[in-house]
């Protein structure tokens, strides 16, 4: 005897929420083909990094997260966001004994005591920015102001899609308005504003340019000379315009693929680990199964081949006097 059990009620929107949040609707294959046809550099590097998508984050959460990101790393940013939720956000529920909280609203973070408390929790100068931005949004703007800056083609879940206007070299008018409005907030510069436009407000043409993207622009797109020798405001805009001319209204998405590819390459230059799985075959022998040279080995556990790569001084890399990287140590470990 068997039966069918409905695990979720008919009105459960969990799957739709996940689809929306992960931005799974656009055809990524078509987008990659479009960007590759427009740009030989993208065509060369992107195939190794399939599957990169831009999340459809809540605008307020994205804004807070990117203010926290200033001169910070992912681990500390995540810890800060968790502290904000645990100390100020409403309880959503429990998984086991662990409580989970939502993001606190701007009005909650506008409380005068918040800044000093955040400083005690290790937010540093970001505490002031977060508190003052919360005050600006909750006290000088109408409710829903932040979401009113959203791209109509990328509405919040449950809203109808609308037209977003003509694509121009500097982006659509709605994007430019959103960017300027965000710059009026405390702790928000051009890069943070573009991050929020791209990941929190759905403006795909927003191209956040940090020092790493600037290095990509110099190396692969001939920036760094003449009037664009350094990363000024004019150069920042020129980099964004260049990428928009190549990739169109999803330029920020395409740029994120190259950003990911470059970060991955950088990471592999510093430390490369190859996981080698031992697979049992007939006769009791074991073989390597990690794309390495075939051969019979006597190991009975996973073997890790680790290569540590040392970067040479940047000055030496630039003048070509030494190779840009060298293998300083190769360590092989075999367990039997």
mmCIF file with all atom_site columns, N, CA, C and O in Angstrom, residues 2 17-18 23 51 67 76 92 94 108 112 135 147 166 169 203 210 212 219 246 249-250 275 291 294 320 325-326:
data_model
loop_
_atom_site.group_PDB
_atom_site.id
_atom_site.type_symbol
_atom_site.label_atom_id
_atom_site.label_alt_id
_atom_site.label_comp_id
_atom_site.label_asym_id
_atom_site.label_entity_id
_atom_site.label_seq_id
_atom_site.pdbx_PDB_ins_code
_atom_site.Cartn_x
_atom_site.Cartn_y
_atom_site.Cartn_z
_atom_site.occupancy
_atom_site.B_iso_or_equiv
_atom_site.pdbx_formal_charge
_atom_site.auth_seq_id
_atom_site.auth_comp_id
_atom_site.auth_asym_id
_atom_site.auth_atom_id
_atom_site.pdbx_PDB_model_num
ATOM 1   N N  . UNK A 1 2   ? 0.573  2.225  -0.817  1.00 0.00 ? 2   UNK A N  1
ATOM 2   C CA . UNK A 1 2   ? 1.343  3.457  -0.845  1.00 0.00 ? 2   UNK A CA 1
ATOM 3   C C  . UNK A 1 2   ? 0.385  4.638  -0.877  1.00 0.00 ? 2   UNK A C  1
ATOM 4   O O  . UNK A 1 2   ? -0.793 4.501  -1.188  1.00 0.00 ? 2   UNK A O  1
ATOM 5   N N  . UNK A 1 17  ? 9.508  32.066 -4.362  1.00 0.00 ? 17  UNK A N  1
ATOM 6   C CA . UNK A 1 17  ? 10.393 33.014 -3.686  1.00 0.00 ? 17  UNK A CA 1
ATOM 7   C C  . UNK A 1 17  ? 11.855 32.708 -3.996  1.00 0.00 ? 17  UNK A C  1
ATOM 8   O O  . UNK A 1 17  ? 12.642 33.621 -4.278  1.00 0.00 ? 17  UNK A O  1
ATOM 9   N N  . UNK A 1 18  ? 12.214 31.431 -3.964  1.00 0.00 ? 18  UNK A N  1
ATOM 10  C CA . UNK A 1 18  ? 13.593 31.034 -4.261  1.00 0.00 ? 18  UNK A CA 1
ATOM 11  C C  . UNK A 1 18  ? 13.935 31.353 -5.714  1.00 0.00 ? 18  UNK A C  1
ATOM 12  O O  . UNK A 1 18  ? 15.021 31.873 -6.020  1.00 0.00 ? 18  UNK A O  1
ATOM 13  N N  . UNK A 1 23  ? 17.054 34.793 -9.052  1.00 0.00 ? 23  UNK A N  1
ATOM 14  C CA . UNK A 1 23  ? 16.985 35.373 -10.402 1.00 0.00 ? 23  UNK A CA 1
ATOM 15  C C  . UNK A 1 23  ? 17.149 34.293 -11.474 1.00 0.00 ? 23  UNK A C  1
ATOM 16  O O  . UNK A 1 23  ? 17.952 34.427 -12.404 1.00 0.00 ? 23  UNK A O  1
ATOM 17  N N  . UNK A 1 51  ? 26.998 29.979 -14.797 1.00 0.00 ? 51  UNK A N  1
ATOM 18  C CA . UNK A 1 51  ? 26.091 29.928 -13.651 1.00 0.00 ? 51  UNK A CA 1
ATOM 19  C C  . UNK A 1 51  ? 26.125 31.126 -12.731 1.00 0.00 ? 51  UNK A C  1
ATOM 20  O O  . UNK A 1 51  ? 25.484 31.112 -11.687 1.00 0.00 ? 51  UNK A O  1
ATOM 21  N N  . UNK A 1 67  ? 26.900 49.128 2.907   1.00 0.00 ? 67  UNK A N  1
ATOM 22  C CA . UNK A 1 67  ? 27.521 50.097 3.818   1.00 0.00 ? 67  UNK A CA 1
ATOM 23  C C  . UNK A 1 67  ? 28.485 49.374 4.754   1.00 0.00 ? 67  UNK A C  1
ATOM 24  O O  . UNK A 1 67  ? 29.589 49.857 5.034   1.00 0.00 ? 67  UNK A O  1
ATOM 25  N N  . UNK A 1 76  ? 33.482 39.220 8.007   1.00 0.00 ? 76  UNK A N  1
ATOM 26  C CA . UNK A 1 76  ? 33.085 40.275 8.940   1.00 0.00 ? 76  UNK A CA 1
ATOM 27  C C  . UNK A 1 76  ? 31.771 40.924 8.525   1.00 0.00 ? 76  UNK A C  1
ATOM 28  O O  . UNK A 1 76  ? 30.952 41.283 9.377   1.00 0.00 ? 76  UNK A O  1
ATOM 29  N N  . UNK A 1 92  ? 11.741 35.682 13.222  1.00 0.00 ? 92  UNK A N  1
ATOM 30  C CA . UNK A 1 92  ? 11.014 34.997 12.151  1.00 0.00 ? 92  UNK A CA 1
ATOM 31  C C  . UNK A 1 92  ? 10.564 33.618 12.617  1.00 0.00 ? 92  UNK A C  1
ATOM 32  O O  . UNK A 1 92  ? 9.444  33.196 12.372  1.00 0.00 ? 92  UNK A O  1
ATOM 33  N N  . UNK A 1 94  ? 12.215 29.587 14.538  1.00 0.00 ? 94  UNK A N  1
ATOM 34  C CA . UNK A 1 94  ? 13.333 28.775 15.018  1.00 0.00 ? 94  UNK A CA 1
ATOM 35  C C  . UNK A 1 94  ? 13.539 27.573 14.102  1.00 0.00 ? 94  UNK A C  1
ATOM 36  O O  . UNK A 1 94  ? 12.588 27.038 13.537  1.00 0.00 ? 94  UNK A O  1
ATOM 37  N N  . UNK A 1 108 ? 13.846 51.384 13.250  1.00 0.00 ? 108 UNK A N  1
ATOM 38  C CA . UNK A 1 108 ? 14.469 50.762 14.429  1.00 0.00 ? 108 UNK A CA 1
ATOM 39  C C  . UNK A 1 108 ? 15.923 51.217 14.562  1.00 0.00 ? 108 UNK A C  1
ATOM 40  O O  . UNK A 1 108 ? 16.388 51.578 15.651  1.00 0.00 ? 108 UNK A O  1
ATOM 41  N N  . UNK A 1 112 ? 18.353 56.801 18.700  1.00 0.00 ? 112 UNK A N  1
ATOM 42  C CA . UNK A 1 112 ? 19.603 57.484 19.060  1.00 0.00 ? 112 UNK A CA 1
ATOM 43  C C  . UNK A 1 112 ? 20.643 56.587 19.733  1.00 0.00 ? 112 UNK A C  1
ATOM 44  O O  . UNK A 1 112 ? 21.841 56.876 19.675  1.00 0.00 ? 112 UNK A O  1
ATOM 45  N N  . UNK A 1 135 ? 18.180 57.174 9.776   1.00 0.00 ? 135 UNK A N  1
ATOM 46  C CA . UNK A 1 135 ? 17.462 58.397 10.126  1.00 0.00 ? 135 UNK A CA 1
ATOM 47  C C  . UNK A 1 135 ? 16.965 59.096 8.869   1.00 0.00 ? 135 UNK A C  1
ATOM 48  O O  . UNK A 1 135 ? 15.801 59.530 8.786   1.00 0.00 ? 135 UNK A O  1
ATOM 49  N N  . UNK A 1 147 ? 12.169 51.533 -2.402  1.00 0.00 ? 147 UNK A N  1
ATOM 50  C CA . UNK A 1 147 ? 11.648 50.649 -3.454  1.00 0.00 ? 147 UNK A CA 1
ATOM 51  C C  . UNK A 1 147 ? 11.093 51.422 -4.637  1.00 0.00 ? 147 UNK A C  1
ATOM 52  O O  . UNK A 1 147 ? 10.962 50.867 -5.729  1.00 0.00 ? 147 UNK A O  1
ATOM 53  N N  . UNK A 1 166 ? 14.312 54.066 -22.285 1.00 0.00 ? 166 UNK A N  1
ATOM 54  C CA . UNK A 1 166 ? 15.330 53.845 -23.311 1.00 0.00 ? 166 UNK A CA 1
ATOM 55  C C  . UNK A 1 166 ? 16.713 53.698 -22.697 1.00 0.00 ? 166 UNK A C  1
ATOM 56  O O  . UNK A 1 166 ? 17.092 54.426 -21.786 1.00 0.00 ? 166 UNK A O  1
ATOM 57  N N  . UNK A 1 169 ? 23.847 55.643 -23.195 1.00 0.00 ? 169 UNK A N  1
ATOM 58  C CA . UNK A 1 169 ? 25.228 55.292 -22.838 1.00 0.00 ? 169 UNK A CA 1
ATOM 59  C C  . UNK A 1 169 ? 25.497 55.288 -21.339 1.00 0.00 ? 169 UNK A C  1
ATOM 60  O O  . UNK A 1 169 ? 26.254 54.454 -20.834 1.00 0.00 ? 169 UNK A O  1
ATOM 61  N N  . UNK A 1 203 ? 18.681 47.370 -11.337 1.00 0.00 ? 203 UNK A N  1
ATOM 62  C CA . UNK A 1 203 ? 19.201 48.100 -12.501 1.00 0.00 ? 203 UNK A CA 1
ATOM 63  C C  . UNK A 1 203 ? 20.428 47.364 -13.021 1.00 0.00 ? 203 UNK A C  1
ATOM 64  O O  . UNK A 1 203 ? 21.545 47.553 -12.527 1.00 0.00 ? 203 UNK A O  1
ATOM 65  N N  . UNK A 1 210 ? 35.386 49.030 -8.369  1.00 0.00 ? 210 UNK A N  1
ATOM 66  C CA . UNK A 1 210 ? 36.323 49.156 -7.262  1.00 0.00 ? 210 UNK A CA 1
ATOM 67  C C  . UNK A 1 210 ? 37.736 49.016 -7.810  1.00 0.00 ? 210 UNK A C  1
ATOM 68  O O  . UNK A 1 210 ? 37.945 48.983 -9.024  1.00 0.00 ? 210 UNK A O  1
ATOM 69  N N  . UNK A 1 212 ? 39.636 46.533 -7.896  1.00 0.00 ? 212 UNK A N  1
ATOM 70  C CA . UNK A 1 212 ? 39.838 45.284 -8.633  1.00 0.00 ? 212 UNK A CA 1
ATOM 71  C C  . UNK A 1 212 ? 39.277 45.381 -10.053 1.00 0.00 ? 212 UNK A C  1
ATOM 72  O O  . UNK A 1 212 ? 39.929 44.976 -11.024 1.00 0.00 ? 212 UNK A O  1
ATOM 73  N N  . UNK A 1 219 ? 43.902 46.320 -17.592 1.00 0.00 ? 219 UNK A N  1
ATOM 74  C CA . UNK A 1 219 ? 44.580 45.178 -18.206 1.00 0.00 ? 219 UNK A CA 1
ATOM 75  C C  . UNK A 1 219 ? 43.911 44.743 -19.505 1.00 0.00 ? 219 UNK A C  1
ATOM 76  O O  . UNK A 1 219 ? 44.588 44.441 -20.496 1.00 0.00 ? 219 UNK A O  1
ATOM 77  N N  . UNK A 1 246 ? 29.353 47.658 -24.408 1.00 0.00 ? 246 UNK A N  1
ATOM 78  C CA . UNK A 1 246 ? 29.631 46.278 -24.820 1.00 0.00 ? 246 UNK A CA 1
ATOM 79  C C  . UNK A 1 246 ? 28.465 45.342 -24.517 1.00 0.00 ? 246 UNK A C  1
ATOM 80  O O  . UNK A 1 246 ? 28.064 44.544 -25.368 1.00 0.00 ? 246 UNK A O  1
ATOM 81  N N  . UNK A 1 249 ? 22.046 46.500 -21.274 1.00 0.00 ? 249 UNK A N  1
ATOM 82  C CA . UNK A 1 249 ? 21.359 46.791 -20.019 1.00 0.00 ? 249 UNK A CA 1
ATOM 83  C C  . UNK A 1 249 ? 21.587 45.758 -18.921 1.00 0.00 ? 249 UNK A C  1
ATOM 84  O O  . UNK A 1 249 ? 21.062 45.924 -17.814 1.00 0.00 ? 249 UNK A O  1
ATOM 85  N N  . UNK A 1 250 ? 22.360 44.718 -19.197 1.00 0.00 ? 250 UNK A N  1
ATOM 86  C CA . UNK A 1 250 ? 22.775 43.784 -18.145 1.00 0.00 ? 250 UNK A CA 1
ATOM 87  C C  . UNK A 1 250 ? 24.292 43.841 -17.980 1.00 0.00 ? 250 UNK A C  1
ATOM 88  O O  . UNK A 1 250 ? 24.933 42.856 -17.619 1.00 0.00 ? 250 UNK A O  1
ATOM 89  N N  . UNK A 1 275 ? 41.647 17.978 -5.409  1.00 0.00 ? 275 UNK A N  1
ATOM 90  C CA . UNK A 1 275 ? 41.094 16.844 -4.685  1.00 0.00 ? 275 UNK A CA 1
ATOM 91  C C  . UNK A 1 275 ? 41.173 15.616 -5.576  1.00 0.00 ? 275 UNK A C  1
ATOM 92  O O  . UNK A 1 275 ? 40.662 15.611 -6.685  1.00 0.00 ? 275 UNK A O  1
ATOM 93  N N  . UNK A 1 291 ? 40.978 13.691 -13.119 1.00 0.00 ? 291 UNK A N  1
ATOM 94  C CA . UNK A 1 291 ? 41.468 14.296 -14.335 1.00 0.00 ? 291 UNK A CA 1
ATOM 95  C C  . UNK A 1 291 ? 42.986 14.289 -14.418 1.00 0.00 ? 291 UNK A C  1
ATOM 96  O O  . UNK A 1 291 ? 43.569 14.931 -15.277 1.00 0.00 ? 291 UNK A O  1
ATOM 97  N N  . UNK A 1 294 ? 46.300 8.711  -15.535 1.00 0.00 ? 294 UNK A N  1
ATOM 98  C CA . UNK A 1 294 ? 45.772 7.467  -14.986 1.00 0.00 ? 294 UNK A CA 1
ATOM 99  C C  . UNK A 1 294 ? 46.891 6.622  -14.395 1.00 0.00 ? 294 UNK A C  1
ATOM 100 O O  . UNK A 1 294 ? 48.036 6.688  -14.807 1.00 0.00 ? 294 UNK A O  1
ATOM 101 N N  . UNK A 1 320 ? 58.838 43.053 -15.691 1.00 0.00 ? 320 UNK A N  1
ATOM 102 C CA . UNK A 1 320 ? 59.109 41.795 -16.379 1.00 0.00 ? 320 UNK A CA 1
ATOM 103 C C  . UNK A 1 320 ? 60.415 41.148 -15.998 1.00 0.00 ? 320 UNK A C  1
ATOM 104 O O  . UNK A 1 320 ? 60.892 40.230 -16.670 1.00 0.00 ? 320 UNK A O  1
ATOM 105 N N  . UNK A 1 325 ? 54.607 34.609 -11.273 1.00 0.00 ? 325 UNK A N  1
ATOM 106 C CA . UNK A 1 325 ? 54.330 33.640 -10.229 1.00 0.00 ? 325 UNK A CA 1
ATOM 107 C C  . UNK A 1 325 ? 55.316 32.491 -10.335 1.00 0.00 ? 325 UNK A C  1
ATOM 108 O O  . UNK A 1 325 ? 55.864 32.213 -11.387 1.00 0.00 ? 325 UNK A O  1
ATOM 109 N N  . UNK A 1 326 ? 55.607 31.863 -9.232  1.00 0.00 ? 326 UNK A N  1
ATOM 110 C CA . UNK A 1 326 ? 56.471 30.690 -9.268  1.00 0.00 ? 326 UNK A CA 1
ATOM 111 C C  . UNK A 1 326 ? 55.990 29.693 -8.236  1.00 0.00 ? 326 UNK A C  1
ATOM 112 O O  . UNK A 1 326 ? 55.430 30.053 -7.202  1.00 0.00 ? 326 UNK A O  1
#
